mmCIF file of C-alpha atoms in Angstrom:
data_model
loop_
_atom_site.group_PDB
_atom_site.id
_atom_site.type_symbol
_atom_site.label_atom_id
_atom_site.label_comp_id
_atom_site.label_asym_id
_atom_site.label_seq_id
_atom_site.Cartn_x
_atom_site.Cartn_y
_atom_site.Cartn_z
ATOM 1 C CA MET T 1 0.000 0.000 0.000
ATOM 2 C CA LEU T 2 1.014 3.592 -0.536
ATOM 3 C CA ASN T 3 2.254 5.432 2.515
ATOM 4 C CA SER T 4 0.242 8.594 3.317
ATOM 5 C CA ASN T 5 3.480 10.614 3.739
ATOM 6 C CA SER T 6 5.273 9.146 0.768
ATOM 7 C CA SER T 7 5.430 10.499 -2.750
ATOM 8 C CA VAL T 8 7.269 7.464 -4.150
ATOM 9 C CA VAL T 9 4.991 5.176 -6.136
ATOM 10 C CA SER T 10 6.224 1.847 -7.473
ATOM 11 C CA TYR T 11 2.940 0.742 -9.044
ATOM 12 C CA PHE T 12 -0.489 1.986 -10.088
ATOM 13 C CA ILE T 13 -3.851 0.362 -9.379
ATOM 14 C CA LEU T 14 -6.301 0.223 -12.304
ATOM 15 C CA GLY T 15 -9.576 1.071 -10.599
ATOM 16 C CA ALA T 16 -11.893 0.498 -13.573
ATOM 17 C CA TYR T 17 -11.763 -3.299 -13.216
ATOM 18 C CA LEU T 18 -14.488 -5.001 -11.174
ATOM 19 C CA ASP T 19 -14.766 -8.455 -9.640
ATOM 20 C CA ILE T 20 -16.813 -10.292 -12.281
ATOM 21 C CA GLY T 21 -16.307 -13.873 -11.081
ATOM 22 C CA ASN T 22 -16.227 -16.699 -13.612
ATOM 23 C CA ILE T 23 -17.622 -14.501 -16.398
ATOM 24 C CA ARG T 24 -14.048 -13.259 -16.758
ATOM 25 C CA TYR T 25 -13.300 -16.390 -18.793
ATOM 26 C CA LEU T 26 -15.974 -15.399 -21.330
ATOM 27 C CA TYR T 27 -14.481 -11.901 -21.584
ATOM 28 C CA PHE T 28 -11.032 -13.448 -21.920
ATOM 29 C CA LEU T 29 -12.220 -15.653 -24.808
ATOM 30 C CA ILE T 30 -13.897 -12.740 -26.618
ATOM 31 C CA THR T 31 -10.803 -10.559 -26.162
ATOM 32 C CA ILE T 32 -8.325 -13.158 -27.390
ATOM 33 C CA LEU T 33 -10.509 -13.912 -30.435
ATOM 34 C CA LEU T 34 -10.612 -10.204 -31.299
ATOM 35 C CA TYR T 35 -6.839 -9.997 -30.949
ATOM 36 C CA MET T 36 -6.294 -13.065 -33.132
ATOM 37 C CA VAL T 37 -8.530 -11.590 -35.860
ATOM 38 C CA ILE T 38 -6.638 -8.275 -35.697
ATOM 39 C CA LEU T 39 -3.282 -10.078 -35.957
ATOM 40 C CA LEU T 40 -4.481 -12.277 -38.820
ATOM 41 C CA VAL T 41 -6.082 -9.663 -41.068
ATOM 42 C CA ASN T 42 -3.436 -6.965 -40.594
ATOM 43 C CA THR T 43 -0.521 -9.369 -41.009
ATOM 44 C CA SER T 44 -2.139 -10.916 -44.097
ATOM 45 C CA LEU T 45 -2.473 -7.533 -45.810
ATOM 46 C CA ILE T 46 1.074 -6.496 -44.841
ATOM 47 C CA VAL T 47 2.445 -9.717 -46.393
ATOM 48 C CA LEU T 48 0.182 -9.342 -49.449
ATOM 49 C CA ILE T 49 1.374 -5.784 -50.165
ATOM 50 C CA SER T 50 5.023 -6.577 -49.381
ATOM 51 C CA MET T 51 5.207 -9.704 -51.554
ATOM 52 C CA ASN T 52 3.250 -8.463 -54.580
ATOM 53 C CA ARG T 53 5.206 -6.093 -56.828
ATOM 54 C CA SER T 54 2.046 -4.741 -58.473
ATOM 55 C CA LEU T 55 1.120 -3.239 -55.084
ATOM 56 C CA HIS T 56 4.451 -1.453 -54.645
ATOM 57 C CA GLU T 57 2.815 1.942 -55.212
ATOM 58 C CA PRO T 58 2.658 4.956 -52.843
ATOM 59 C CA MET T 59 -0.959 4.402 -51.814
ATOM 60 C CA TYR T 60 -0.443 0.725 -50.939
ATOM 61 C CA VAL T 61 2.868 1.395 -49.165
ATOM 62 C CA LEU T 62 1.019 3.928 -46.987
ATOM 63 C CA LEU T 63 -1.664 1.324 -46.341
ATOM 64 C CA CYS T 64 1.006 -1.194 -45.365
ATOM 65 C CA SER T 65 2.416 1.368 -42.909
ATOM 66 C CA LEU T 66 -1.089 1.894 -41.527
ATOM 67 C CA PHE T 67 -1.573 -1.852 -40.968
ATOM 68 C CA VAL T 68 1.817 -2.088 -39.226
ATOM 69 C CA ASN T 69 0.680 0.705 -36.927
ATOM 70 C CA GLU T 70 -2.556 -1.167 -36.154
ATOM 71 C CA LEU T 71 -0.487 -4.131 -34.953
ATOM 72 C CA TYR T 72 1.724 -1.770 -32.952
ATOM 73 C CA GLY T 73 -1.212 -0.065 -31.225
ATOM 74 C CA SER T 74 -3.313 -3.154 -30.543
ATOM 75 C CA THR T 75 -0.323 -5.013 -29.084
ATOM 76 C CA SER T 76 0.035 -2.239 -26.496
ATOM 77 C CA LEU T 77 -3.430 -3.146 -25.180
ATOM 78 C CA PHE T 78 -4.497 -6.729 -25.829
ATOM 79 C CA PRO T 79 -1.786 -8.812 -24.073
ATOM 80 C CA PHE T 80 -2.037 -6.434 -21.108
ATOM 81 C CA LEU T 81 -5.857 -6.594 -21.127
ATOM 82 C CA LEU T 82 -5.851 -10.395 -21.280
ATOM 83 C CA THR T 83 -3.574 -10.552 -18.243
ATOM 84 C CA GLN T 84 -5.721 -8.090 -16.290
ATOM 85 C CA ILE T 85 -8.970 -9.929 -17.072
ATOM 86 C CA LEU T 86 -7.661 -13.124 -15.455
ATOM 87 C CA SER T 87 -5.927 -11.367 -12.571
ATOM 88 C CA ASP T 88 -7.442 -10.748 -9.141
ATOM 89 C CA VAL T 89 -5.092 -7.817 -8.485
ATOM 90 C CA HIS T 90 -5.159 -5.086 -11.121
ATOM 91 C CA THR T 91 -1.818 -3.376 -10.672
ATOM 92 C CA VAL T 92 0.855 -2.236 -13.096
ATOM 93 C CA SER T 93 4.403 -1.099 -12.422
ATOM 94 C CA VAL T 94 5.251 2.563 -12.996
ATOM 95 C CA SER T 95 7.884 1.712 -15.630
ATOM 96 C CA PHE T 96 5.491 -0.507 -17.600
ATOM 97 C CA CYS T 97 2.771 2.128 -17.299
ATOM 98 C CA PHE T 98 4.959 4.762 -18.935
ATOM 99 C CA LEU T 99 5.992 2.265 -21.634
ATOM 100 C CA GLN T 100 2.330 1.590 -22.402
ATOM 101 C CA ILE T 101 1.631 5.321 -22.571
ATOM 102 C CA PHE T 102 4.559 5.748 -24.971
ATOM 103 C CA ILE T 103 3.220 3.065 -27.327
ATOM 104 C CA ILE T 104 -0.450 4.125 -27.199
ATOM 105 C CA TYR T 105 0.239 7.843 -27.666
ATOM 106 C CA SER T 106 2.806 7.321 -30.439
ATOM 107 C CA TYR T 107 0.327 4.938 -32.122
ATOM 108 C CA ALA T 108 -2.371 7.637 -32.106
ATOM 109 C CA ASN T 109 0.033 10.251 -33.429
ATOM 110 C CA ILE T 110 1.307 7.977 -36.220
ATOM 111 C CA GLU T 111 -2.277 7.060 -37.136
ATOM 112 C CA PHE T 112 -3.436 10.660 -37.610
ATOM 113 C CA CYS T 113 -0.274 11.664 -39.496
ATOM 114 C CA THR T 114 -0.489 8.633 -41.807
ATOM 115 C CA LEU T 115 -4.135 9.403 -42.571
ATOM 116 C CA ALA T 116 -3.088 12.987 -43.373
ATOM 117 C CA ILE T 117 -0.402 11.798 -45.842
ATOM 118 C CA MET T 118 -2.942 9.396 -47.385
ATOM 119 C CA SER T 119 -5.410 12.249 -47.943
ATOM 120 C CA TYR T 120 -2.630 14.230 -49.661
ATOM 121 C CA ASP T 121 -1.929 11.171 -51.844
ATOM 122 C CA ARG T 122 -5.621 11.016 -52.863
ATOM 123 C CA TYR T 123 -5.594 14.745 -53.607
ATOM 124 C CA PHE T 124 -2.790 14.351 -56.165
ATOM 125 C CA ALA T 125 -4.253 11.150 -57.634
ATOM 126 C CA ILE T 126 -7.669 12.735 -58.258
ATOM 127 C CA CYS T 127 -6.976 16.465 -58.679
ATOM 128 C CA ASN T 128 -3.507 16.432 -60.277
ATOM 129 C CA PRO T 129 -3.033 12.981 -61.832
ATOM 130 C CA LEU T 130 -0.372 14.232 -64.277
ATOM 131 C CA GLN T 131 1.786 15.428 -61.358
ATOM 132 C CA TYR T 132 1.127 12.377 -59.179
ATOM 133 C CA ASN T 133 4.225 10.386 -60.177
ATOM 134 C CA THR T 134 6.401 13.453 -59.683
ATOM 135 C CA HIS T 135 5.197 14.334 -56.171
ATOM 136 C CA MET T 136 4.227 10.920 -54.756
ATOM 137 C CA THR T 137 7.254 8.711 -55.358
ATOM 138 C CA LEU T 138 8.155 5.665 -53.286
ATOM 139 C CA LYS T 139 11.179 7.542 -51.951
ATOM 140 C CA THR T 140 8.932 10.402 -50.783
ATOM 141 C CA VAL T 141 6.518 7.977 -49.142
ATOM 142 C CA PHE T 142 9.224 6.033 -47.276
ATOM 143 C CA LEU T 143 10.784 9.294 -46.111
ATOM 144 C CA SER T 144 7.365 10.517 -44.895
ATOM 145 C CA ILE T 145 6.769 7.276 -42.992
ATOM 146 C CA ALA T 146 10.184 7.516 -41.308
ATOM 147 C CA LEU T 147 9.715 11.191 -40.391
ATOM 148 C CA ILE T 148 6.233 10.533 -38.990
ATOM 149 C CA ARG T 149 7.586 7.863 -36.664
ATOM 150 C CA LEU T 150 10.597 9.908 -35.609
ATOM 151 C CA TYR T 151 8.411 12.946 -34.908
ATOM 152 C CA SER T 152 5.869 10.849 -32.959
ATOM 153 C CA PHE T 153 8.495 9.133 -30.804
ATOM 154 C CA VAL T 154 10.324 12.391 -29.982
ATOM 155 C CA LYS T 155 7.041 14.144 -29.158
ATOM 156 C CA ILE T 156 5.966 11.423 -26.696
ATOM 157 C CA ILE T 157 9.445 11.224 -25.119
ATOM 158 C CA ILE T 158 9.255 14.967 -24.378
ATOM 159 C CA THR T 159 5.829 14.506 -22.761
ATOM 160 C CA LEU T 160 6.976 11.556 -20.662
ATOM 161 C CA SER T 161 10.144 13.343 -19.580
ATOM 162 C CA LEU T 162 7.945 16.042 -18.006
ATOM 163 C CA ASN T 163 5.791 13.469 -16.200
ATOM 164 C CA ILE T 164 8.156 10.711 -15.158
ATOM 165 C CA ARG T 165 9.770 12.710 -12.305
ATOM 166 C CA LEU T 166 6.495 13.918 -10.784
ATOM 167 C CA PRO T 167 5.900 13.060 -7.099
ATOM 168 C CA PHE T 168 2.554 11.301 -6.654
ATOM 169 C CA CYS T 169 -0.019 11.572 -3.852
ATOM 170 C CA GLY T 170 -1.989 8.543 -5.013
ATOM 171 C CA ASN T 171 -1.710 5.485 -7.196
ATOM 172 C CA VAL T 172 -5.258 4.682 -8.390
ATOM 173 C CA LEU T 173 -6.024 5.201 -12.089
ATOM 174 C CA ASN T 174 -9.715 4.977 -12.935
ATOM 175 C CA ASN T 175 -9.129 3.320 -16.292
ATOM 176 C CA PHE T 176 -8.455 -0.048 -17.939
ATOM 177 C CA TYR T 177 -4.973 0.930 -19.067
ATOM 178 C CA CYS T 178 -2.420 3.629 -18.307
ATOM 179 C CA HIS T 179 -3.406 7.139 -19.326
ATOM 180 C CA ASN T 180 -1.040 10.100 -19.243
ATOM 181 C CA TYR T 181 -3.562 12.709 -18.058
ATOM 182 C CA LEU T 182 -4.820 10.485 -15.225
ATOM 183 C CA ILE T 183 -1.240 10.033 -13.994
ATOM 184 C CA VAL T 184 -0.614 13.802 -14.056
ATOM 185 C CA LYS T 185 -3.777 14.276 -11.949
ATOM 186 C CA LEU T 186 -2.189 12.159 -9.198
ATOM 187 C CA ALA T 187 0.822 14.467 -8.881
ATOM 188 C CA CYS T 188 1.492 16.358 -5.644
ATOM 189 C CA SER T 189 3.461 19.159 -7.305
ATOM 190 C CA ASP T 190 2.433 21.926 -9.690
ATOM 191 C CA THR T 191 1.467 20.423 -13.070
ATOM 192 C CA LYS T 192 0.784 23.608 -15.031
ATOM 193 C CA VAL T 193 3.629 22.903 -17.479
ATOM 194 C CA ASN T 194 2.452 19.306 -17.906
ATOM 195 C CA ASN T 195 -1.130 20.406 -18.579
ATOM 196 C CA ILE T 196 -0.053 23.029 -21.116
ATOM 197 C CA ASN T 197 2.159 20.467 -22.846
ATOM 198 C CA GLY T 198 -0.737 17.965 -22.823
ATOM 199 C CA LEU T 199 -3.173 20.420 -24.423
ATOM 200 C CA PHE T 200 -0.535 21.495 -26.934
ATOM 201 C CA GLY T 201 0.093 17.818 -27.703
ATOM 202 C CA ILE T 202 -3.604 17.216 -28.407
ATOM 203 C CA VAL T 203 -3.706 20.208 -30.758
ATOM 204 C CA ILE T 204 -0.679 19.158 -32.832
ATOM 205 C CA THR T 205 -1.674 15.467 -32.759
ATOM 206 C CA VAL T 206 -5.293 15.951 -33.851
ATOM 207 C CA PHE T 207 -5.846 19.368 -35.365
ATOM 208 C CA VAL T 208 -2.590 19.898 -37.302
ATOM 209 C CA PRO T 209 -3.082 16.685 -39.388
ATOM 210 C CA LEU T 210 -6.675 17.799 -40.028
ATOM 211 C CA LEU T 211 -5.445 20.818 -42.027
ATOM 212 C CA PRO T 212 -4.017 18.824 -44.994
ATOM 213 C CA ILE T 213 -6.992 16.452 -44.724
ATOM 214 C CA LEU T 214 -9.516 19.306 -44.999
ATOM 215 C CA PHE T 215 -7.510 20.958 -47.789
ATOM 216 C CA SER T 216 -7.324 17.695 -49.741
ATOM 217 C CA TYR T 217 -11.013 16.885 -49.468
ATOM 218 C CA ILE T 218 -12.159 20.415 -50.308
ATOM 219 C CA LYS T 219 -10.131 20.163 -53.520
ATOM 220 C CA ILE T 220 -11.407 16.625 -54.191
ATOM 221 C CA LEU T 221 -15.032 17.750 -53.741
ATOM 222 C CA GLN T 222 -14.488 20.649 -56.139
ATOM 223 C CA VAL T 223 -13.166 18.252 -58.786
ATOM 224 C CA CYS T 224 -16.024 15.806 -58.145
ATOM 225 C CA PHE T 225 -18.726 18.431 -58.611
ATOM 226 C CA SER T 226 -17.146 19.775 -61.792
ATOM 227 C CA GLY T 227 -15.814 16.503 -63.198
ATOM 228 C CA SER T 228 -17.218 13.502 -65.028
ATOM 229 C CA ASN T 229 -19.045 10.497 -63.588
ATOM 230 C CA GLN T 230 -15.836 8.471 -63.931
ATOM 231 C CA THR T 231 -13.941 10.992 -61.805
ATOM 232 C CA ARG T 232 -16.655 10.919 -59.141
ATOM 233 C CA GLN T 233 -16.672 7.114 -59.080
ATOM 234 C CA LYS T 234 -12.882 7.025 -58.693
ATOM 235 C CA ALA T 235 -13.039 9.555 -55.844
ATOM 236 C CA VAL T 236 -15.785 7.649 -54.036
ATOM 237 C CA SER T 237 -14.089 4.252 -54.369
ATOM 238 C CA THR T 238 -10.703 5.458 -53.103
ATOM 239 C CA CYS T 239 -11.790 8.066 -50.544
ATOM 240 C CA THR T 240 -14.650 6.222 -48.799
ATOM 241 C CA PRO T 241 -12.469 3.833 -46.731
ATOM 242 C CA HIS T 242 -10.094 6.688 -45.853
ATOM 243 C CA LEU T 243 -12.925 8.944 -44.643
ATOM 244 C CA ALA T 244 -14.535 6.067 -42.731
ATOM 245 C CA SER T 245 -11.189 5.281 -41.059
ATOM 246 C CA LEU T 246 -10.594 8.925 -40.188
ATOM 247 C CA MET T 247 -14.058 9.442 -38.662
ATOM 248 C CA ASN T 248 -13.910 6.134 -36.786
ATOM 249 C CA PHE T 249 -10.550 6.930 -35.201
ATOM 250 C CA SER T 250 -11.455 10.567 -34.467
ATOM 251 C CA PHE T 251 -14.633 9.479 -32.692
ATOM 252 C CA GLY T 252 -12.785 7.000 -30.482
ATOM 253 C CA CYS T 253 -10.026 9.473 -29.586
ATOM 254 C CA CYS T 254 -12.471 12.317 -28.872
ATOM 255 C CA PHE T 255 -14.484 10.199 -26.440
ATOM 256 C CA GLU T 256 -11.349 9.042 -24.623
ATOM 257 C CA ILE T 257 -10.141 12.645 -24.270
ATOM 258 C CA LEU T 258 -13.546 13.808 -23.012
ATOM 259 C CA GLN T 259 -13.905 10.864 -20.617
ATOM 260 C CA THR T 260 -10.635 11.603 -18.833
ATOM 261 C CA ARG T 261 -11.309 15.328 -18.484
ATOM 262 C CA PHE T 262 -15.045 15.493 -17.681
ATOM 263 C CA ASP T 263 -17.485 13.682 -15.418
ATOM 264 C CA MET T 264 -19.009 10.851 -17.482
ATOM 265 C CA THR T 265 -20.801 9.030 -14.655
ATOM 266 C CA HIS T 266 -24.165 9.744 -16.308
ATOM 267 C CA VAL T 267 -23.098 7.539 -19.246
ATOM 268 C CA PRO T 268 -23.945 3.826 -18.704
ATOM 269 C CA ARG T 269 -20.905 1.919 -17.417
ATOM 270 C CA VAL T 270 -20.974 -0.714 -20.191
ATOM 271 C CA LEU T 271 -21.021 2.020 -22.840
ATOM 272 C CA ARG T 272 -18.134 3.824 -21.116
ATOM 273 C CA ILE T 273 -16.083 0.610 -21.115
ATOM 274 C CA ILE T 274 -16.726 -0.008 -24.815
ATOM 275 C CA LEU T 275 -15.968 3.572 -25.849
ATOM 276 C CA SER T 276 -12.876 3.738 -23.630
ATOM 277 C CA LEU T 277 -11.339 0.825 -25.542
ATOM 278 C CA TYR T 278 -12.889 1.752 -28.893
ATOM 279 C CA PHE T 279 -9.975 3.444 -30.686
ATOM 280 C CA LEU T 280 -7.541 0.658 -29.729
ATOM 281 C CA ILE T 281 -9.886 -2.140 -30.803
ATOM 282 C CA MET T 282 -12.143 -0.965 -33.633
ATOM 283 C CA GLN T 283 -9.517 0.882 -35.681
ATOM 284 C CA PRO T 284 -7.126 -2.104 -35.957
ATOM 285 C CA LEU T 285 -10.126 -4.372 -36.581
ATOM 286 C CA MET T 286 -12.020 -2.279 -39.151
ATOM 287 C CA ASN T 287 -9.203 -0.793 -41.260
ATOM 288 C CA PRO T 288 -8.057 -4.054 -42.923
ATOM 289 C CA PHE T 289 -11.647 -4.985 -43.787
ATOM 290 C CA MET T 290 -12.564 -1.511 -45.077
ATOM 291 C CA TYR T 291 -9.507 -1.177 -47.301
ATOM 292 C CA GLY T 292 -9.314 -4.842 -48.232
ATOM 293 C CA LEU T 293 -12.940 -5.022 -49.364
ATOM 294 C CA GLN T 294 -13.248 -1.536 -50.860
ATOM 295 C CA MET T 295 -10.007 -1.288 -52.863
ATOM 296 C CA SER T 296 -10.387 -3.508 -55.904
ATOM 297 C CA LYS T 297 -6.673 -4.073 -56.552
ATOM 298 C CA ILE T 298 -6.079 -5.454 -53.045
ATOM 299 C CA ARG T 299 -9.249 -7.527 -53.247
ATOM 300 C CA GLU T 300 -8.366 -8.989 -56.662
ATOM 301 C CA THR T 301 -4.784 -9.767 -55.613
ATOM 302 C CA PHE T 302 -6.001 -11.503 -52.471
ATOM 303 C CA LEU T 303 -8.556 -13.587 -54.409
ATOM 304 C CA PHE T 304 -5.869 -14.543 -56.921
ATOM 305 C CA TYR T 305 -3.638 -15.972 -54.183
ATOM 306 C CA ILE T 306 -6.355 -17.959 -52.426
ATOM 307 C CA LYS T 307 -7.594 -19.644 -55.609
#
C-alpha cells in the first residue's frame, strides 16, 4: 500500500476493473478472439502488399504502414488486457505504465499523421493525376513514414520526460490501461507545465493533421462536382475507406479525451467501457476490412492468391 506521507509510487492500481467472477473467462475468450482476428487480417495484408510487386505503389505502401501501426497499437493493449482480465489484483508497475503510454500515444500520433499523408496522396491522384508520379514517389513515401515515426516518438518522449519525475499523492487510475492525463492528476506538485504540454500535444496530434486532410477533401469535392461520372466514381471508391477510417478513429479518440477530463458518470458503465477501448480495438479491426474489401486491386490480388 502507498504510505500517506510518501510520494514514491512503485505501481499503479487500475480502478476500472471489477470483480466479475467466472464470467471473466468469457471476456477473456472474446478478447483473445478479437486480438487473433486483428493479428491475422493486418498481417495478411502487410504480407500481401510486401510480396506483390504490383502493389508497390505509394498508396499501398502507406496502407502497409497503416496496418503495421494497427499491430503496434493493438499489441500495447491486448496482451495487457488479457492478463488483467484473469488477474485478481489489477496493478501495473510505474515503468510498464509509462511504456504503455509511450506506445499508445505514439500509435495515435502515427495514425493521424499517416491518414493525413494518405489524404494528400488522394488529392494528387484525383486532382492532379499528371503530377502524381512526380510528387508521390516511393522515396517520398518512405521518407514521410520515417519522419512521422521519428516525430511521434520524440514528441511522446518529451511529454513523458515532463511526467516521469512527478511526485505522486496517489496510485489509483480509474481506467483499464495507463493514461497520461490520469497520472498527471495524481501528482502532488504543480502540473501547469504538464497540462499546457498535454493540451498542446492534443492540438498538434489531432488538429494539425486535419489541415491537410480538410484541404485535400475540399479540392477533391471541387473536382467531383465539376468533373465527369468516372472521376466521381474514382473519388468515391478510393476516398470512402479513408474517410470512414478517419471518422472512426477521431470518434474513439475524442471520447477518450472527453472521458478523462469530464465527469461521465451519467453515461452507462458498459457504454463507457466499450468507448474507452474503442480506438484501440475498432480501428485495428475495421481498417483491414474496409480497405481490403473496398479497394479492388487489393481484393483482386487476395482472391488470386487464395484460388
